Amino acid sequence: MCGRMAITLPHDAMAQLFAAQPANDLPEVPNFNVCPTQRIAVCTREEERRLYRPMRWGLVPHWYKTPNDGPLLINARSETVAEKPAFRAAIRERRCLVPASGFYEWDRSDPKKPLPWYVTRSDGAPMVFAALWQDWGRGEDLMSTVAIVTCAANARMSRIHDRLPVILEPEDWPLWLGEEGKGAARLMGAVPDNALEMVRVGTEINSSRSQGEGLIVPVPLNPA
């Protein structure tokens, strides 16, 4: 996963879908160009209940002196997430769900001309990514931060990129959130080829400042 997504889902509908209590300070939607360090809505399991609350996209380990004290950790690789110091406690104790309408990925076969694609579920349902979270700071500086778990790309995605977010089905949410005991590691496998729809979109998305519904409008693969 590159590091850009679209979130157009109404918060009340998503909170209802997750059967979660929504916070009052959720980020504004729709946002067709969500970038790292921005706030996104996340479903967690805390104190025996589900919450739907905002977090900073980009996990900040507790030992960072400032949020920018080290690499920006927007993704966590499924193959090593249980071993990396930044993630190993969170993957055991603080797993969460990140809903999105879709995400962007770039075909970089021509380094001078990266071509963007918009990826959604083929059935039109919201994408729900496996993720993990970590609180950082104290007092007024306290913030919750999140990273999305990725796995090896399936055959369809591998044509343009070698990684893919772990996408969970509704029946998997309780296990990932820790409501059904152990065994969440088995959910971090490959995403079936037929689960995804990919369309080429305009290069406007190459800019982190671009906004609007036009960013997800398909463009011809071989324009005249």
mmCIF file of C-alpha atoms in Angstrom:
data_model
loop_
_atom_site.group_PDB
_atom_site.id
_atom_site.type_symbol
_atom_site.label_atom_id
_atom_site.label_comp_id
_atom_site.label_asym_id
_atom_site.label_seq_id
_atom_site.Cartn_x
_atom_site.Cartn_y
_atom_site.Cartn_z
ATOM 1 C CA MET A 1 0.000 0.000 0.000
ATOM 2 C CA CYS A 2 1.439 3.312 -1.015
ATOM 3 C CA GLY A 3 0.063 5.690 1.564
ATOM 4 C CA ARG A 4 -3.011 7.421 0.192
ATOM 5 C CA MET A 5 -6.685 6.514 0.498
ATOM 6 C CA ALA A 6 -10.201 7.837 0.063
ATOM 7 C CA ILE A 7 -12.671 7.910 2.949
ATOM 8 C CA THR A 8 -16.167 8.944 1.933
ATOM 9 C CA LEU A 9 -18.201 6.793 4.321
ATOM 10 C CA PRO A 10 -20.595 8.616 6.703
ATOM 11 C CA HIS A 11 -19.425 8.209 10.278
ATOM 12 C CA ASP A 12 -22.851 7.366 11.654
ATOM 13 C CA ALA A 13 -23.254 4.544 9.143
ATOM 14 C CA MET A 14 -19.788 3.142 9.879
ATOM 15 C CA ALA A 15 -20.277 3.314 13.644
ATOM 16 C CA GLN A 16 -23.523 1.412 13.169
ATOM 17 C CA LEU A 17 -21.812 -1.140 10.917
ATOM 18 C CA PHE A 18 -19.188 -1.776 13.600
ATOM 19 C CA ALA A 19 -21.724 -1.612 16.446
ATOM 20 C CA ALA A 20 -19.392 0.953 18.015
ATOM 21 C CA GLN A 21 -19.842 4.100 20.102
ATOM 22 C CA PRO A 22 -18.774 7.088 17.947
ATOM 23 C CA ALA A 23 -16.613 9.916 19.277
ATOM 24 C CA ASN A 24 -17.669 13.529 18.919
ATOM 25 C CA ASP A 25 -14.476 14.742 17.220
ATOM 26 C CA LEU A 26 -14.278 12.505 14.152
ATOM 27 C CA PRO A 27 -12.472 13.908 11.064
ATOM 28 C CA GLU A 28 -14.507 15.495 8.318
ATOM 29 C CA VAL A 29 -15.720 13.312 5.449
ATOM 30 C CA PRO A 30 -15.734 12.870 2.533
ATOM 31 C CA ASN A 31 -11.996 13.097 1.982
ATOM 32 C CA PHE A 32 -10.852 11.775 -1.389
ATOM 33 C CA ASN A 33 -7.155 12.270 -0.647
ATOM 34 C CA VAL A 34 -6.293 11.076 2.856
ATOM 35 C CA CYS A 35 -2.557 11.413 3.499
ATOM 36 C CA PRO A 36 -0.253 10.150 6.254
ATOM 37 C CA THR A 37 -0.314 12.168 9.522
ATOM 38 C CA GLN A 38 -3.947 13.137 8.913
ATOM 39 C CA ARG A 39 -6.663 12.003 11.322
ATOM 40 C CA ILE A 40 -8.783 9.017 10.335
ATOM 41 C CA ALA A 41 -11.630 7.164 12.057
ATOM 42 C CA VAL A 42 -10.745 3.823 13.634
ATOM 43 C CA CYS A 43 -12.748 1.072 15.364
ATOM 44 C CA THR A 44 -11.146 -0.250 18.580
ATOM 45 C CA ARG A 45 -12.107 -2.607 21.380
ATOM 46 C CA GLU A 46 -11.516 -1.007 24.787
ATOM 47 C CA GLU A 47 -12.938 -1.802 28.224
ATOM 48 C CA GLU A 48 -15.279 -4.426 26.817
ATOM 49 C CA ARG A 49 -16.856 -2.161 24.203
ATOM 50 C CA ARG A 50 -16.222 -1.020 20.651
ATOM 51 C CA LEU A 51 -15.328 2.617 20.054
ATOM 52 C CA TYR A 52 -15.206 4.552 16.788
ATOM 53 C CA ARG A 53 -12.696 7.331 17.298
ATOM 54 C CA PRO A 54 -10.068 9.442 15.539
ATOM 55 C CA MET A 55 -6.375 8.593 15.311
ATOM 56 C CA ARG A 56 -3.326 9.992 13.549
ATOM 57 C CA TRP A 57 -2.371 7.866 10.548
ATOM 58 C CA GLY A 58 1.246 7.010 11.245
ATOM 59 C CA LEU A 59 2.116 5.071 14.386
ATOM 60 C CA VAL A 60 4.454 6.810 16.829
ATOM 61 C CA PRO A 61 6.419 4.405 19.092
ATOM 62 C CA HIS A 62 6.428 5.339 22.780
ATOM 63 C CA TRP A 63 10.194 5.994 22.767
ATOM 64 C CA TYR A 64 10.008 8.776 20.168
ATOM 65 C CA LYS A 65 10.735 12.128 21.847
ATOM 66 C CA THR A 66 8.628 13.905 19.220
ATOM 67 C CA PRO A 67 6.188 12.546 16.605
ATOM 68 C CA ASN A 68 8.864 13.200 13.973
ATOM 69 C CA ASP A 69 11.723 11.588 15.892
ATOM 70 C CA GLY A 70 11.987 8.654 13.494
ATOM 71 C CA PRO A 71 10.515 7.045 10.370
ATOM 72 C CA LEU A 72 6.840 7.615 9.584
ATOM 73 C CA LEU A 73 5.246 4.222 10.300
ATOM 74 C CA ILE A 74 2.047 4.218 8.263
ATOM 75 C CA ASN A 75 2.221 0.479 7.457
ATOM 76 C CA ALA A 76 3.305 -2.664 9.300
ATOM 77 C CA ARG A 77 4.370 -5.738 7.326
ATOM 78 C CA SER A 78 2.430 -8.855 8.343
ATOM 79 C CA GLU A 79 5.532 -11.033 7.984
ATOM 80 C CA THR A 80 7.498 -9.117 10.643
ATOM 81 C CA VAL A 81 4.891 -7.209 12.673
ATOM 82 C CA ALA A 82 5.217 -9.557 15.663
ATOM 83 C CA GLU A 83 8.985 -9.023 15.799
ATOM 84 C CA LYS A 84 9.506 -5.310 15.220
ATOM 85 C CA PRO A 85 9.861 -3.332 18.490
ATOM 86 C CA ALA A 86 7.548 -0.595 17.209
ATOM 87 C CA PHE A 87 4.701 -3.040 16.552
ATOM 88 C CA ARG A 88 5.066 -6.241 18.587
ATOM 89 C CA ALA A 89 3.154 -5.069 21.691
ATOM 90 C CA ALA A 90 0.443 -3.368 19.648
ATOM 91 C CA ILE A 91 -0.200 -6.410 17.435
ATOM 92 C CA ARG A 92 -0.845 -8.462 20.584
ATOM 93 C CA GLU A 93 -2.790 -5.927 22.605
ATOM 94 C CA ARG A 94 -4.093 -3.081 20.429
ATOM 95 C CA ARG A 95 -5.504 -4.252 17.119
ATOM 96 C CA CYS A 96 -8.104 -2.125 15.365
ATOM 97 C CA LEU A 97 -10.079 -1.690 12.141
ATOM 98 C CA VAL A 98 -9.636 1.115 9.608
ATOM 99 C CA PRO A 99 -12.533 1.605 7.167
ATOM 100 C CA ALA A 100 -11.995 3.232 3.772
ATOM 101 C CA SER A 101 -13.799 3.586 0.472
ATOM 102 C CA GLY A 102 -10.637 2.634 -1.405
ATOM 103 C CA PHE A 103 -6.925 3.331 -1.702
ATOM 104 C CA TYR A 104 -4.504 4.545 -4.349
ATOM 105 C CA GLU A 105 -1.475 2.757 -5.689
ATOM 106 C CA TRP A 106 1.044 3.758 -8.352
ATOM 107 C CA ASP A 107 2.451 1.780 -11.254
ATOM 108 C CA ARG A 108 6.112 2.820 -11.243
ATOM 109 C CA SER A 109 7.325 0.681 -14.125
ATOM 110 C CA ASP A 110 8.314 3.998 -15.712
ATOM 111 C CA PRO A 111 9.996 5.884 -12.826
ATOM 112 C CA LYS A 112 9.623 9.172 -14.704
ATOM 113 C CA LYS A 113 5.872 8.752 -15.098
ATOM 114 C CA PRO A 114 4.148 6.977 -12.175
ATOM 115 C CA LEU A 115 0.552 6.119 -13.046
ATOM 116 C CA PRO A 116 -2.077 6.095 -10.276
ATOM 117 C CA TRP A 117 -4.738 3.440 -9.761
ATOM 118 C CA TYR A 118 -7.734 3.512 -7.445
ATOM 119 C CA VAL A 119 -8.502 0.208 -5.727
ATOM 120 C CA THR A 120 -11.861 -0.742 -4.202
ATOM 121 C CA ARG A 121 -13.729 -3.874 -3.228
ATOM 122 C CA SER A 122 -15.321 -5.495 -6.257
ATOM 123 C CA ASP A 123 -18.603 -5.940 -4.357
ATOM 124 C CA GLY A 124 -18.857 -2.231 -3.542
ATOM 125 C CA ALA A 125 -18.695 -2.769 0.231
ATOM 126 C CA PRO A 126 -16.460 -0.628 2.462
ATOM 127 C CA MET A 127 -12.874 -1.766 2.736
ATOM 128 C CA VAL A 128 -11.898 -2.585 6.319
ATOM 129 C CA PHE A 129 -8.153 -2.798 6.891
ATOM 130 C CA ALA A 130 -6.431 -4.704 9.675
ATOM 131 C CA ALA A 131 -4.482 -2.216 11.776
ATOM 132 C CA LEU A 132 -2.819 -1.635 15.143
ATOM 133 C CA TRP A 133 -2.582 1.415 17.367
ATOM 134 C CA GLN A 134 -0.380 3.071 19.965
ATOM 135 C CA ASP A 135 -0.856 6.059 22.286
ATOM 136 C CA TRP A 136 2.002 8.553 22.358
ATOM 137 C CA GLY A 137 2.741 11.483 24.664
ATOM 138 C CA ARG A 138 1.134 12.724 27.854
ATOM 139 C CA GLY A 139 -1.348 15.357 28.943
ATOM 140 C CA GLU A 140 -2.185 17.798 26.183
ATOM 141 C CA ASP A 141 0.327 16.056 23.900
ATOM 142 C CA LEU A 142 -1.386 12.661 24.192
ATOM 143 C CA MET A 143 -2.528 11.268 20.860
ATOM 144 C CA SER A 144 -3.541 7.898 19.463
ATOM 145 C CA THR A 145 -1.698 6.742 16.364
ATOM 146 C CA VAL A 146 -2.337 3.900 13.922
ATOM 147 C CA ALA A 147 -0.567 1.796 11.280
ATOM 148 C CA ILE A 148 -2.225 -0.416 8.648
ATOM 149 C CA VAL A 149 -1.062 -4.021 8.302
ATOM 150 C CA THR A 150 0.032 -5.083 4.811
ATOM 151 C CA CYS A 151 0.641 -8.447 3.153
ATOM 152 C CA ALA A 152 2.112 -9.653 -0.119
ATOM 153 C CA ALA A 153 0.142 -8.530 -3.166
ATOM 154 C CA ASN A 154 -2.224 -10.925 -4.895
ATOM 155 C CA ALA A 155 -1.830 -11.632 -8.624
ATOM 156 C CA ARG A 156 -3.991 -8.707 -9.701
ATOM 157 C CA MET A 157 -2.222 -6.123 -7.531
ATOM 158 C CA SER A 158 1.246 -7.497 -8.250
ATOM 159 C CA ARG A 159 1.031 -6.088 -11.763
ATOM 160 C CA ILE A 160 1.660 -2.644 -10.278
ATOM 161 C CA HIS A 161 2.867 -3.159 -6.677
ATOM 162 C CA ASP A 162 4.166 -5.906 -4.394
ATOM 163 C CA ARG A 163 2.167 -5.034 -1.262
ATOM 164 C CA LEU A 164 -1.493 -4.839 -0.315
ATOM 165 C CA PRO A 165 -3.397 -3.853 2.855
ATOM 166 C CA VAL A 166 -4.836 -6.777 4.801
ATOM 167 C CA ILE A 167 -8.585 -6.546 4.116
ATOM 168 C CA LEU A 168 -10.885 -8.167 6.679
ATOM 169 C CA GLU A 169 -14.373 -9.560 6.206
ATOM 170 C CA PRO A 170 -17.127 -8.780 8.755
ATOM 171 C CA GLU A 171 -16.948 -12.268 10.214
ATOM 172 C CA ASP A 172 -13.250 -11.662 10.964
ATOM 173 C CA TRP A 173 -13.677 -8.405 12.870
ATOM 174 C CA PRO A 174 -14.343 -9.948 16.304
ATOM 175 C CA LEU A 175 -11.221 -12.107 16.143
ATOM 176 C CA TRP A 176 -9.036 -9.223 14.979
ATOM 177 C CA LEU A 177 -10.363 -6.994 17.774
ATOM 178 C CA GLY A 178 -9.581 -9.681 20.352
ATOM 179 C CA GLU A 179 -13.185 -10.527 21.151
ATOM 180 C CA GLU A 180 -12.880 -14.197 20.180
ATOM 181 C CA GLY A 181 -9.646 -15.276 21.787
ATOM 182 C CA LYS A 182 -6.365 -15.944 19.990
ATOM 183 C CA GLY A 183 -5.580 -16.747 16.376
ATOM 184 C CA ALA A 184 -5.722 -13.321 14.707
ATOM 185 C CA ALA A 185 -2.426 -14.048 12.914
ATOM 186 C CA ARG A 186 -4.230 -16.318 10.484
ATOM 187 C CA LEU A 187 -6.206 -13.333 9.195
ATOM 188 C CA MET A 188 -3.108 -11.667 7.741
ATOM 189 C CA GLY A 189 -3.068 -13.753 4.563
ATOM 190 C CA ALA A 190 -3.408 -12.855 0.917
ATOM 191 C CA VAL A 191 -6.490 -11.109 -0.459
ATOM 192 C CA PRO A 192 -8.335 -13.095 -3.191
ATOM 193 C CA ASP A 193 -7.914 -11.723 -6.718
ATOM 194 C CA ASN A 194 -11.642 -11.415 -7.289
ATOM 195 C CA ALA A 195 -12.066 -9.267 -4.161
ATOM 196 C CA LEU A 196 -10.581 -6.154 -5.766
ATOM 197 C CA GLU A 197 -11.534 -3.708 -8.504
ATOM 198 C CA MET A 198 -8.785 -1.494 -9.935
ATOM 199 C CA VAL A 199 -9.228 1.525 -12.213
ATOM 200 C CA ARG A 200 -6.743 4.026 -13.603
ATOM 201 C CA VAL A 201 -7.332 7.542 -12.364
ATOM 202 C CA GLY A 202 -5.910 10.916 -13.257
ATOM 203 C CA THR A 203 -2.511 12.149 -12.151
ATOM 204 C CA GLU A 204 -4.107 14.886 -10.043
ATOM 205 C CA ILE A 205 -3.865 12.446 -7.132
ATOM 206 C CA ASN A 206 -0.078 12.666 -7.413
ATOM 207 C CA SER A 207 -0.383 15.895 -5.404
ATOM 208 C CA SER A 208 -1.223 15.561 -1.720
ATOM 209 C CA ARG A 209 -3.117 18.860 -1.997
ATOM 210 C CA SER A 210 -5.633 17.662 -4.573
ATOM 211 C CA GLN A 211 -9.199 17.131 -3.429
ATOM 212 C CA GLY A 212 -12.630 16.305 -4.787
ATOM 213 C CA GLU A 213 -14.650 13.444 -6.178
ATOM 214 C CA GLY A 214 -12.905 13.783 -9.538
ATOM 215 C CA LEU A 215 -9.847 12.057 -8.087
ATOM 216 C CA ILE A 216 -11.571 8.654 -8.266
ATOM 217 C CA VAL A 217 -13.079 9.062 -11.748
ATOM 218 C CA PRO A 218 -11.593 6.463 -14.139
ATOM 219 C CA VAL A 219 -9.548 7.644 -17.115
ATOM 220 C CA PRO A 220 -8.893 5.767 -20.401
ATOM 221 C CA LEU A 221 -5.961 3.382 -20.234
ATOM 222 C CA ASN A 222 -4.879 4.364 -23.756
ATOM 223 C CA PRO A 223 -6.084 7.904 -24.333
ATOM 224 C CA ALA A 224 -6.257 9.007 -27.952
#
